[in-house]
PDB file of N, CA and C in Angstrom:
ATOM      1  N   MET M  17     111.620 115.335 121.897  1.00 77.00           N
ATOM      2  CA  MET M  17     113.062 115.526 121.931  1.00 77.00           C
ATOM      3  C   MET M  17     113.399 116.866 121.294  1.00 77.00           C
ATOM      4  N   SER M  18     114.379 117.514 121.855  1.00 87.00           N
ATOM      5  CA  SER M  18     114.798 118.796 121.302  1.00 87.00           C
ATOM      6  C   SER M  18     115.974 118.652 120.349  1.00 87.00           C
ATOM      7  N   ASP M  19     116.556 117.459 120.270  1.00 91.00           N
ATOM      8  CA  ASP M  19     117.739 117.249 119.430  1.00 91.00           C
ATOM      9  C   ASP M  19     117.664 115.870 118.773  1.00 91.00           C
ATOM     10  N   ILE M  20     117.764 115.829 117.452  1.00 96.00           N
ATOM     11  CA  ILE M  20     117.706 114.551 116.726  1.00 96.00           C
ATOM     12  C   ILE M  20     119.079 114.098 116.258  1.00 96.00           C
ATOM     13  N   ALA M  21     120.122 114.836 116.634  1.00 96.00           N
ATOM     14  CA  ALA M  21     121.473 114.514 116.166  1.00 96.00           C
ATOM     15  C   ALA M  21     121.844 113.084 116.533  1.00 96.00           C
ATOM     16  N   GLY M  22     122.527 112.436 115.610  1.00 96.00           N
ATOM     17  CA  GLY M  22     122.939 111.055 115.783  1.00 96.00           C
ATOM     18  C   GLY M  22     122.524 110.246 114.573  1.00 96.00           C
ATOM     19  N   THR M  23     122.645 108.934 114.699  1.00 97.00           N
ATOM     20  CA  THR M  23     122.289 108.034 113.608  1.00 97.00           C
ATOM     21  C   THR M  23     121.061 107.231 114.003  1.00 97.00           C
ATOM     22  N   TRP M  24     120.046 107.291 113.170  1.00 98.00           N
ATOM     23  CA  TRP M  24     118.806 106.558 113.373  1.00 98.00           C
ATOM     24  C   TRP M  24     118.814 105.333 112.468  1.00 98.00           C
ATOM     25  N   PHE M  25     118.604 104.165 113.048  1.00 97.00           N
ATOM     26  CA  PHE M  25     118.620 102.886 112.346  1.00 97.00           C
ATOM     27  C   PHE M  25     117.187 102.448 112.060  1.00 97.00           C
ATOM     28  N   GLN M  26     116.841 102.300 110.796  1.00 97.00           N
ATOM     29  CA  GLN M  26     115.504 101.855 110.407  1.00 97.00           C
ATOM     30  C   GLN M  26     115.337 100.376 110.734  1.00 97.00           C
ATOM     31  N   TYR M  27     114.269 100.043 111.482  1.00 96.00           N
ATOM     32  CA  TYR M  27     114.027  98.633 111.782  1.00 96.00           C
ATOM     33  C   TYR M  27     112.670  98.138 111.279  1.00 96.00           C
ATOM     34  N   ALA M  28     111.838  99.028 110.738  1.00 97.00           N
ATOM     35  CA  ALA M  28     110.540  98.615 110.194  1.00 97.00           C
ATOM     36  C   ALA M  28     110.038  99.674 109.221  1.00 97.00           C
ATOM     37  N   TYR M  29     109.139  99.235 108.338  1.00 95.00           N
ATOM     38  CA  TYR M  29     108.498 100.187 107.434  1.00 95.00           C
ATOM     39  C   TYR M  29     107.001  99.897 107.392  1.00 95.00           C
ATOM     40  N   LEU M  30     106.229 100.934 107.076  1.00 96.00           N
ATOM     41  CA  LEU M  30     104.783 100.809 106.968  1.00 96.00           C
ATOM     42  C   LEU M  30     104.444 100.288 105.578  1.00 96.00           C
ATOM     43  N   CYS M  31     103.815  99.123 105.515  1.00 93.00           N
ATOM     44  CA  CYS M  31     103.474  98.533 104.211  1.00 93.00           C
ATOM     45  C   CYS M  31     102.123  99.068 103.730  1.00 93.00           C
ATOM     46  N   SER M  32     101.781  98.756 102.507  1.00 91.00           N
ATOM     47  CA  SER M  32     100.545  99.265 101.906  1.00 91.00           C
ATOM     48  C   SER M  32      99.286  98.708 102.577  1.00 91.00           C
ATOM     49  N   ASP M  33      99.420  97.618 103.328  1.00 94.00           N
ATOM     50  CA  ASP M  33      98.279  97.065 104.065  1.00 94.00           C
ATOM     51  C   ASP M  33      98.064  97.753 105.409  1.00 94.00           C
ATOM     52  N   GLY M  34      98.928  98.719 105.757  1.00 94.00           N
ATOM     53  CA  GLY M  34      98.716  99.524 106.945  1.00 94.00           C
ATOM     54  C   GLY M  34      99.363  99.028 108.221  1.00 94.00           C
ATOM     55  N   TYR M  35     100.275  98.074 108.142  1.00 96.00           N
ATOM     56  CA  TYR M  35     100.977  97.630 109.349  1.00 96.00           C
ATOM     57  C   TYR M  35     102.484  97.699 109.113  1.00 96.00           C
ATOM     58  N   PHE M  36     103.237  97.726 110.214  1.00 96.00           N
ATOM     59  CA  PHE M  36     104.689  97.826 110.122  1.00 96.00           C
ATOM     60  C   PHE M  36     105.313  96.448 109.950  1.00 96.00           C
ATOM     61  N   VAL M  37     106.259  96.356 109.026  1.00 95.00           N
ATOM     62  CA  VAL M  37     106.983  95.122 108.742  1.00 95.00           C
ATOM     63  C   VAL M  37     108.377  95.244 109.346  1.00 95.00           C
ATOM     64  N   ASP M  38     108.732  94.311 110.228  1.00 94.00           N
ATOM     65  CA  ASP M  38     110.057  94.309 110.864  1.00 94.00           C
ATOM     66  C   ASP M  38     111.105  93.850 109.849  1.00 94.00           C
ATOM     67  N   ILE M  39     112.108  94.696 109.619  1.00 94.00           N
ATOM     68  CA  ILE M  39     113.191  94.350 108.689  1.00 94.00           C
ATOM     69  C   ILE M  39     114.549  94.397 109.382  1.00 94.00           C
ATOM     70  N   SER M  40     114.543  94.402 110.702  1.00 90.00           N
ATOM     71  CA  SER M  40     115.782  94.606 111.454  1.00 90.00           C
ATOM     72  C   SER M  40     116.835  93.540 111.198  1.00 90.00           C
ATOM     73  N   ASP M  41     116.439  92.340 110.818  1.00 87.00           N
ATOM     74  CA  ASP M  41     117.403  91.261 110.589  1.00 87.00           C
ATOM     75  C   ASP M  41     117.602  90.930 109.111  1.00 87.00           C
ATOM     76  N   THR M  42     117.165  91.808 108.215  1.00 88.00           N
ATOM     77  CA  THR M  42     117.205  91.490 106.787  1.00 88.00           C
ATOM     78  C   THR M  42     118.420  92.046 106.058  1.00 88.00           C
ATOM     79  N   GLY M  43     119.085  93.033 106.623  1.00 81.00           N
ATOM     80  CA  GLY M  43     120.179  93.691 105.911  1.00 81.00           C
ATOM     81  C   GLY M  43     119.694  94.754 104.945  1.00 81.00           C
ATOM     82  N   ASP M  44     118.378  94.978 104.882  1.00 83.00           N
ATOM     83  CA  ASP M  44     117.801  95.981 103.983  1.00 83.00           C
ATOM     84  C   ASP M  44     117.498  97.296 104.687  1.00 83.00           C
ATOM     85  N   CYS M  45     118.059  97.498 105.847  1.00 91.00           N
ATOM     86  CA  CYS M  45     117.766  98.679 106.651  1.00 91.00           C
ATOM     87  C   CYS M  45     118.590  99.876 106.195  1.00 91.00           C
ATOM     88  N   ALA M  46     117.987 101.040 106.325  1.00 95.00           N
ATOM     89  CA  ALA M  46     118.692 102.282 106.018  1.00 95.00           C
ATOM     90  C   ALA M  46     119.075 102.972 107.320  1.00 95.00           C
ATOM     91  N   TYR M  47     120.076 103.805 107.227  1.00 97.00           N
ATOM     92  CA  TYR M  47     120.525 104.628 108.340  1.00 97.00           C
ATOM     93  C   TYR M  47     120.285 106.079 107.959  1.00 97.00           C
ATOM     94  N   TYR M  48     119.840 106.864 108.938  1.00 97.00           N
ATOM     95  CA  TYR M  48     119.586 108.282 108.744  1.00 97.00           C
ATOM     96  C   TYR M  48     120.483 109.014 109.729  1.00 97.00           C
ATOM     97  N   GLU M  49     121.529 109.632 109.225  1.00 98.00           N
ATOM     98  CA  GLU M  49     122.535 110.264 110.080  1.00 98.00           C
ATOM     99  C   GLU M  49     122.364 111.780 110.046  1.00 98.00           C
ATOM    100  N   PHE M  50     122.133 112.350 111.227  1.00 98.00           N
ATOM    101  CA  PHE M  50     122.015 113.791 111.403  1.00 98.00           C
ATOM    102  C   PHE M  50     123.249 114.242 112.179  1.00 98.00           C
ATOM    103  N   ALA M  51     124.247 114.750 111.468  1.00 97.00           N
ATOM    104  CA  ALA M  51     125.521 115.122 112.088  1.00 97.00           C
ATOM    105  C   ALA M  51     125.607 116.641 112.215  1.00 97.00           C
ATOM    106  N   TYR M  52     126.376 117.088 113.199  1.00 94.00           N
ATOM    107  CA  TYR M  52     126.623 118.523 113.354  1.00 94.00           C
ATOM    108  C   TYR M  52     127.754 118.953 112.455  1.00 94.00           C
ATOM    109  N   PRO M  53     127.746 120.161 111.892  1.00 92.00           N
ATOM    110  CA  PRO M  53     126.787 121.193 112.252  1.00 92.00           C
ATOM    111  C   PRO M  53     125.414 121.001 111.606  1.00 92.00           C
ATOM    112  N   ASN M  54     125.325 120.481 110.390  1.00 95.00           N
ATOM    113  CA  ASN M  54     124.009 120.302 109.767  1.00 95.00           C
ATOM    114  C   ASN M  54     124.057 119.336 108.577  1.00 95.00           C
ATOM    115  N   ILE M  55     124.885 118.303 108.643  1.00 98.00           N
ATOM    116  CA  ILE M  55     125.061 117.380 107.525  1.00 98.00           C
ATOM    117  C   ILE M  55     124.144 116.160 107.696  1.00 98.00           C
ATOM    118  N   PHE M  56     123.343 115.883 106.666  1.00 98.00           N
ATOM    119  CA  PHE M  56     122.445 114.730 106.657  1.00 98.00           C
ATOM    120  C   PHE M  56     122.959 113.710 105.649  1.00 98.00           C
ATOM    121  N   THR M  57     122.971 112.433 106.053  1.00 98.00           N
ATOM    122  CA  THR M  57     123.336 111.344 105.150  1.00 98.00           C
ATOM    123  C   THR M  57     122.380 110.182 105.380  1.00 98.00           C
ATOM    124  N   GLN M  58     121.767 109.713 104.301  1.00 96.00           N
ATOM    125  CA  GLN M  58     120.962 108.493 104.332  1.00 96.00           C
ATOM    126  C   GLN M  58     121.764 107.437 103.595  1.00 96.00           C
ATOM    127  N   TYR M  59     121.958 106.272 104.233  1.00 97.00           N
ATOM    128  CA  TYR M  59     122.792 105.247 103.612  1.00 97.00           C
ATOM    129  C   TYR M  59     122.368 103.854 104.052  1.00 97.00           C
ATOM    130  N   THR M  60     122.870 102.866 103.318  1.00 95.00           N
ATOM    131  CA  THR M  60     122.763 101.466 103.709  1.00 95.00           C
ATOM    132  C   THR M  60     124.187 100.958 103.905  1.00 95.00           C
ATOM    133  N   VAL M  61     124.320  99.761 104.447  1.00 94.00           N
ATOM    134  CA  VAL M  61     125.631  99.141 104.627  1.00 94.00           C
ATOM    135  C   VAL M  61     125.629  97.852 103.811  1.00 94.00           C
ATOM    136  N   ASN M  62     126.607  97.714 102.902  1.00 91.00           N
ATOM    137  CA  ASN M  62     126.653  96.527 102.035  1.00 91.00           C
ATOM    138  C   ASN M  62     127.285  95.335 102.756  1.00 91.00           C
ATOM    139  N   GLU M  63     127.389  94.225 102.053  1.00 88.00           N
ATOM    140  CA  GLU M  63     127.908  92.987 102.641  1.00 88.00           C
ATOM    141  C   GLU M  63     129.347  93.130 103.129  1.00 88.00           C
ATOM    142  N   SER M  64     130.101  94.062 102.545  1.00 92.00           N
ATOM    143  CA  SER M  64     131.492  94.298 102.942  1.00 92.00           C
ATOM    144  C   SER M  64     131.605  95.259 104.117  1.00 92.00           C
ATOM    145  N   GLY M  65     130.460  95.752 104.604  1.00 91.00           N
ATOM    146  CA  GLY M  65     130.468  96.686 105.720  1.00 91.00           C
ATOM    147  C   GLY M  65     130.709  98.129 105.310  1.00 91.00           C
ATOM    148  N   GLU M  66     130.636  98.410 104.012  1.00 95.00           N
ATOM    149  CA  GLU M  66     130.866  99.769 103.518  1.00 95.00           C
ATOM    150  C   GLU M  66     129.543 100.507 103.359  1.00 95.00           C
ATOM    151  N   LYS M  67     129.581 101.820 103.624  1.00 95.00           N
ATOM    152  CA  LYS M  67     128.401 102.657 103.436  1.00 95.00           C
ATOM    153  C   LYS M  67     128.117 102.842 101.952  1.00 95.00           C
ATOM    154  N   GLU M  68     126.845 102.732 101.595  1.00 96.00           N
ATOM    155  CA  GLU M  68     126.383 103.064 100.254  1.00 96.00           C
ATOM    156  C   GLU M  68     125.397 104.215 100.400  1.00 96.00           C
ATOM    157  N   ILE M  69     125.837 105.396  99.996  1.00 96.00           N
ATOM    158  CA  ILE M  69     125.078 106.617 100.225  1.00 96.00           C
ATOM    159  C   ILE M  69     123.883 106.687  99.280  1.00 96.00           C
ATOM    160  N   ILE M  70     122.723 106.965  99.870  1.00 94.00           N
ATOM    161  CA  ILE M  70     121.484 107.124  99.114  1.00 94.00           C
ATOM    162  C   ILE M  70     121.204 108.603  98.879  1.00 94.00           C
ATOM    163  N   LYS M  71     121.376 109.402  99.927  1.00 94.00           N
ATOM    164  CA  LYS M  71     121.035 110.820  99.852  1.00 94.00           C
ATOM    165  C   LYS M  71     121.902 111.581 100.842  1.00 94.00           C
ATOM    166  N   GLN M  72     122.304 112.791 100.448  1.00 96.00           N
ATOM    167  CA  GLN M  72     123.053 113.675 101.339  1.00 96.00           C
ATOM    168  C   GLN M  72     122.497 115.078 101.213  1.00 96.00           C
ATOM    169  N   GLY M  73     122.698 115.861 102.250  1.00 97.00           N
ATOM    170  CA  GLY M  73     122.242 117.237 102.211  1.00 97.00           C
ATOM    171  C   GLY M  73     122.490 117.920 103.538  1.00 97.00           C
ATOM    172  N   GLU M  74     121.758 118.995 103.747  1.00 98.00           N
ATOM    173  CA  GLU M  74     121.840 119.745 104.998  1.00 98.00           C
ATOM    174  C   GLU M  74     120.488 119.665 105.691  1.00 98.00           C
ATOM    175  N   TRP M  75     120.526 119.622 107.029  1.00 98.00           N
ATOM    176  CA  TRP M  75     119.291 119.495 107.789  1.00 98.00           C
ATOM    177  C   TRP M  75     119.105 120.632 108.775  1.00 98.00           C
ATOM    178  N   VAL M  76     117.826 120.931 109.023  1.00 97.00           N
ATOM    179  CA  VAL M  76     117.403 121.880 110.047  1.00 97.00           C
ATOM    180  C   VAL M  76     116.240 121.212 110.765  1.00 97.00           C
ATOM    181  N   TYR M  77     116.257 121.263 112.106  1.00 97.00           N
ATOM    182  CA  TYR M  77     115.202 120.619 112.889  1.00 97.00           C
ATOM    183  C   TYR M  77     114.463 121.655 113.713  1.00 97.00           C
ATOM    184  N   ASN M  78     113.128 121.602 113.670  1.00 97.00           N
ATOM    185  CA  ASN M  78     112.282 122.464 114.475  1.00 97.00           C
ATOM    186  C   ASN M  78     111.709 121.616 115.609  1.00 97.00           C
ATOM    187  N   ALA M  79     112.167 121.859 116.831  1.00 95.00           N
ATOM    188  CA  ALA M  79     111.743 121.051 117.981  1.00 95.00           C
ATOM    189  C   ALA M  79     110.265 121.248 118.312  1.00 95.00           C
ATOM    190  N   GLU M  80     109.695 122.405 117.984  1.00 96.00           N
ATOM    191  CA  GLU M  80     108.279 122.646 118.268  1.00 96.00           C
ATOM    192  C   GLU M  80     107.373 121.813 117.369  1.00 96.00           C
ATOM    193  N   THR M  81     107.691 121.747 116.084  1.00 97.00           N
ATOM    194  CA  THR M  81     106.864 120.986 115.142  1.00 97.00           C
ATOM    195  C   THR M  81     107.323 119.535 115.017  1.00 97.00           C
ATOM    196  N   LYS M  82     108.527 119.232 115.512  1.00 97.00           N
ATOM    197  CA  LYS M  82     109.153 117.907 115.415  1.00 97.00           C
ATOM    198  C   LYS M  82     109.363 117.496 113.958  1.00 97.00           C
ATOM    199  N   ILE M  83     109.721 118.476 113.131  1.00 97.00           N
ATOM    200  CA  ILE M  83     109.962 118.224 111.709  1.00 97.00           C
ATOM    201  C   ILE M  83     111.383 118.635 111.350  1.00 97.00           C
ATOM    202  N   ALA M  84     112.070 117.727 110.657  1.00 97.00           N
ATOM    203  CA  ALA M  84     113.396 118.025 110.103  1.00 97.00           C
ATOM    204  C   ALA M  84     113.220 118.283 108.611  1.00 97.00           C
ATOM    205  N   HIS M  85     113.836 119.345 108.134  1.00 98.00           N
ATOM    206  CA  HIS M  85     113.821 119.644 106.701  1.00 98.00           C
ATOM    207  C   HIS M  85     115.216 119.369 106.164  1.00 98.00           C
ATOM    208  N   ILE M  86     115.296 118.551 105.137  1.00 97.00           N
ATOM    209  CA  ILE M  86     116.573 118.211 104.513  1.00 97.00           C
ATOM    210  C   ILE M  86     116.606 118.849 103.133  1.00 97.00           C
ATOM    211  N   THR M  87     117.645 119.635 102.889  1.00 97.00           N
ATOM    212  CA  THR M  87     117.862 120.250 101.584  1.00 97.00           C
ATOM    213  C   THR M  87     118.950 119.459 100.886  1.00 97.00           C
ATOM    214  N   GLU M  88     118.612 118.881  99.738  1.00 94.00           N
ATOM    215  CA  GLU M  88     119.519 118.034  98.971  1.00 94.00           C
ATOM    216  C   GLU M  88     119.980 118.814  97.743  1.00 94.00           C
ATOM    217  N   PRO M  89     121.276 118.771  97.392  1.00 92.00           N
ATOM    218  CA  PRO M  89     121.798 119.598  96.299  1.00 92.00           C
ATOM    219  C   PRO M  89     121.057 119.444  94.968  1.00 92.00           C
ATOM    220  N   LYS M  90     120.537 118.265  94.673  1.00 90.00           N
ATOM    221  CA  LYS M  90     119.847 118.048  93.396  1.00 90.00           C
ATOM    222  C   LYS M  90     118.364 118.410  93.463  1.00 90.00           C
ATOM    223  N   GLY M  91     117.919 118.895  94.622  1.00 89.00           N
ATOM    224  CA  GLY M  91     116.527 119.306  94.764  1.00 89.00           C
ATOM    225  C   GLY M  91     115.581 118.238  95.271  1.00 89.00           C
ATOM    226  N   TRP M  92     116.095 117.059  95.625  1.00 89.00           N
ATOM    227  CA  TRP M  92     115.248 115.987  96.150  1.00 89.00           C
ATOM    228  C   TRP M  92     115.091 116.151  97.660  1.00 89.00           C
ATOM    229  N   ASN M  93     114.547 117.283  98.070  1.00 94.00           N
ATOM    230  CA  ASN M  93     114.420 117.636  99.480  1.00 94.00           C
ATOM    231  C   ASN M  93     113.429 116.718 100.197  1.00 94.00           C
ATOM    232  N   LEU M  94     113.614 116.605 101.507  1.00 95.00           N
ATOM    233  CA  LEU M  94     112.747 115.778 102.345  1.00 95.00           C
ATOM    234  C   LEU M  94     112.262 116.584 103.540  1.00 95.00           C
ATOM    235  N   ASP M  95     111.077 116.259 104.018  1.00 97.00           N
ATOM    236  CA  ASP M  95     110.596 116.691 105.320  1.00 97.00           C
ATOM    237  C   ASP M  95     110.324 115.420 106.107  1.00 97.00           C
ATOM    238  N   ILE M  96     110.879 115.345 107.313  1.00 97.00           N
ATOM    239  CA  ILE M  96     110.705 114.158 108.153  1.00 97.00           C
ATOM    240  C   ILE M  96     110.040 114.585 109.457  1.00 97.00           C
ATOM    241  N   ALA M  97     108.816 114.083 109.686  1.00 98.00           N
ATOM    242  CA  ALA M  97     108.089 114.343 110.925  1.00 98.00           C
ATOM    243  C   ALA M  97     108.383 113.200 111.896  1.00 98.00           C
ATOM    244  N   PHE M  98     108.769 113.554 113.111  1.00 97.00           N
ATOM    245  CA  PHE M  98     109.138 112.578 114.137  1.00 97.00           C
ATOM    246  C   PHE M  98     108.020 112.429 115.169  1.00 97.00           C
ATOM    247  N   ASP M  99     107.728 111.191 115.549  1.00 96.00           N
ATOM    248  CA  ASP M  99     106.856 110.868 116.672  1.00 96.00           C
ATOM    249  C   ASP M  99     107.698 109.986 117.594  1.00 96.00           C
ATOM    250  N   PHE M 100     108.148 110.555 118.711  1.00 95.00           N
ATOM    251  CA  PHE M 100     109.148 109.912 119.557  1.00 95.00           C
ATOM    252  C   PHE M 100     108.544 108.962 120.583  1.00 95.00           C
ATOM    253  N   GLY M 101     109.358 108.004 121.014  1.00 92.00           N
ATOM    254  CA  GLY M 101     108.998 107.077 122.071  1.00 92.00           C
ATOM    255  C   GLY M 101     110.258 106.490 122.683  1.00 92.00           C
ATOM    256  N   VAL M 102     110.072 105.595 123.654  1.00 91.00           N
ATOM    257  CA  VAL M 102     111.188 104.899 124.291  1.00 91.00           C
ATOM    258  C   VAL M 102     110.852 103.414 124.294  1.00 91.00           C
ATOM    259  N   LEU M 103     111.829 102.592 123.917  1.00 85.00           N
ATOM    260  CA  LEU M 103     111.656 101.141 123.904  1.00 85.00           C
ATOM    261  C   LEU M 103     112.942 100.506 124.404  1.00 85.00           C
ATOM    262  N   ASN M 104     112.838  99.724 125.476  1.00 84.00           N
ATOM    263  CA  ASN M 104     114.018  99.053 126.048  1.00 84.00           C
ATOM    264  C   ASN M 104     115.171 100.020 126.275  1.00 84.00           C
ATOM    265  N   ASP M 105     114.888 101.143 126.904  1.00 83.00           N
ATOM    266  CA  ASP M 105     115.887 102.167 127.238  1.00 83.00           C
ATOM    267  C   ASP M 105     116.541 102.807 126.017  1.00 83.00           C
ATOM    268  N   SER M 106     115.920 102.731 124.853  1.00 90.00           N
ATOM    269  CA  SER M 106     116.436 103.376 123.643  1.00 90.00           C
ATOM    270  C   SER M 106     115.388 104.348 123.117  1.00 90.00           C
ATOM    271  N   TYR M 107     115.861 105.466 122.563  1.00 94.00           N
ATOM    272  CA  TYR M 107     114.944 106.375 121.889  1.00 94.00           C
ATOM    273  C   TYR M 107     114.557 105.770 120.551  1.00 94.00           C
ATOM    274  N   ILE M 108     113.263 105.787 120.264  1.00 95.00           N
ATOM    275  CA  ILE M 108     112.760 105.326 118.975  1.00 95.00           C
ATOM    276  C   ILE M 108     111.893 106.433 118.390  1.00 95.00           C
ATOM    277  N   ALA M 109     111.582 106.303 117.111  1.00 97.00           N
ATOM    278  CA  ALA M 109     110.700 107.281 116.479  1.00 97.00           C
ATOM    279  C   ALA M 109     110.008 106.651 115.287  1.00 97.00           C
ATOM    280  N   THR M 110     108.772 107.052 115.095  1.00 97.00           N
ATOM    281  CA  THR M 110     108.118 106.819 113.819  1.00 97.00           C
ATOM    282  C   THR M 110     108.455 108.046 112.987  1.00 97.00           C
ATOM    283  N   MET M 111     109.035 107.821 111.830  1.00 97.00           N
ATOM    284  CA  MET M 111     109.470 108.914 110.962  1.00 97.00           C
ATOM    285  C   MET M 111     108.610 108.906 109.705  1.00 97.00           C
ATOM    286  N   LYS M 112     107.826 109.966 109.533  1.00 98.00           N
ATOM    287  CA  LYS M 112     107.016 110.127 108.323  1.00 98.00           C
ATOM    288  C   LYS M 112     107.827 110.972 107.353  1.00 98.00           C
ATOM    289  N   ILE M 113     108.328 110.324 106.319  1.00 96.00           N
ATOM    290  CA  ILE M 113     109.239 110.959 105.369  1.00 96.00           C
ATOM    291  C   ILE M 113     108.443 111.393 104.150  1.00 96.00           C
ATOM    292  N   LYS M 114     108.470 112.699 103.887  1.00 95.00           N
ATOM    293  CA  LYS M 114     107.756 113.238 102.733  1.00 95.00           C
ATOM    294  C   LYS M 114     108.777 113.774 101.746  1.00 95.00           C
ATOM    295  N   GLY M 115     108.861 113.111 100.605  1.00 88.00           N
ATOM    296  CA  GLY M 115     109.750 113.548  99.540  1.00 88.00           C
ATOM    297  C   GLY M 115     108.974 114.258  98.452  1.00 88.00           C
ATOM    298  N   ARG M 116     109.647 114.541  97.357  1.00 85.00           N
ATOM    299  CA  ARG M 116     108.999 115.235  96.244  1.00 85.00           C
ATOM    300  C   ARG M 116     108.131 114.310  95.410  1.00 85.00           C
ATOM    301  N   THR M 117     108.340 113.003  95.521  1.00 79.00           N
ATOM    302  CA  THR M 117     107.539 112.035  94.774  1.00 79.00           C
ATOM    303  C   THR M 117     107.011 110.976  95.734  1.00 79.00           C
ATOM    304  N   GLN M 118     106.062 110.192  95.268  1.00 79.00           N
ATOM    305  CA  GLN M 118     105.516 109.105  96.077  1.00 79.00           C
ATOM    306  C   GLN M 118     106.596 108.080  96.420  1.00 79.00           C
ATOM    307  N   ASN M 119     107.497 107.808  95.473  1.00 78.00           N
ATOM    308  CA  ASN M 119     108.565 106.832  95.713  1.00 78.00           C
ATOM    309  C   ASN M 119     109.568 107.301  96.759  1.00 78.00           C
ATOM    310  N   SER M 120     109.694 108.606  96.950  1.00 80.00           N
ATOM    311  CA  SER M 120     110.643 109.105  97.948  1.00 80.00           C
ATOM    312  C   SER M 120     109.962 109.394  99.282  1.00 80.00           C
ATOM    313  N   SER M 121     108.698 109.010  99.422  1.00 89.00           N
ATOM    314  CA  SER M 121     107.949 109.196 100.661  1.00 89.00           C
ATOM    315  C   SER M 121     107.666 107.838 101.292  1.00 89.00           C
ATOM    316  N   SER M 122     107.747 107.788 102.625  1.00 94.00           N
ATOM    317  CA  SER M 122     107.475 106.538 103.335  1.00 94.00           C
ATOM    318  C   SER M 122     107.303 106.830 104.819  1.00 94.00           C
ATOM    319  N   THR M 123     106.874 105.826 105.549  1.00 96.00           N
ATOM    320  CA  THR M 123     106.805 105.900 107.005  1.00 96.00           C
ATOM    321  C   THR M 123     107.591 104.718 107.547  1.00 96.00           C
ATOM    322  N   ILE M 124     108.529 105.031 108.441  1.00 97.00           N
ATOM    323  CA  ILE M 124     109.389 103.988 108.997  1.00 97.00           C
ATOM    324  C   ILE M 124     109.430 104.096 110.515  1.00 97.00           C
ATOM    325  N   LYS M 125     109.932 103.056 111.144  1.00 97.00           N
ATOM    326  CA  LYS M 125     110.273 103.090 112.568  1.00 97.00           C
ATOM    327  C   LYS M 125     111.786 102.988 112.653  1.00 97.00           C
ATOM    328  N   ALA M 126     112.365 103.799 113.545  1.00 97.00           N
ATOM    329  CA  ALA M 126     113.819 103.843 113.667  1.00 97.00           C
ATOM    330  C   ALA M 126     114.217 103.963 115.129  1.00 97.00           C
ATOM    331  N   ARG M 127     115.438 103.507 115.408  1.00 96.00           N
ATOM    332  CA  ARG M 127     116.008 103.571 116.760  1.00 96.00           C
ATOM    333  C   ARG M 127     117.252 104.438 116.706  1.00 96.00           C
ATOM    334  N   LEU M 128     117.413 105.307 117.691  1.00 97.00           N
ATOM    335  CA  LEU M 128     118.577 106.187 117.758  1.00 97.00           C
ATOM    336  C   LEU M 128     119.776 105.413 118.281  1.00 97.00           C
ATOM    337  N   LEU M 129     120.842 105.360 117.482  1.00 94.00           N
ATOM    338  CA  LEU M 129     122.067 104.666 117.881  1.00 94.00           C
ATOM    339  C   LEU M 129     123.035 105.593 118.592  1.00 94.00           C
ATOM    340  N   ARG M 130     123.036 106.861 118.246  1.00 79.00           N
ATOM    341  CA  ARG M 130     123.964 107.921 118.707  1.00 79.00           C
ATOM    342  C   ARG M 130     125.333 107.541 118.358  1.00 79.00           C
TER     343      ARG M 130
END
């Protein structure tokens, strides 16, 4: 894909045993929003339907490397490598998220909501 703009809904994460755990029906899913011109927001939705922001910043995407770089004001920058696919007529991606610490790094599966 040449454009990652939109909202990506996390539906699974890679556990320490090496397989993906489906969390789509748990309410523990995160959203990764890539808005134009370059605003990034990672958030969850609470029981009241309100966004709870986890991280915000600015994003730049390189379509050749399939990596998005997020610059966060406090320095907790992220690099997200995308591996794209299609499932049931929806764009999906495995997102390898590399943060500054082990706790801010993970691998997830997400679906593009747009």
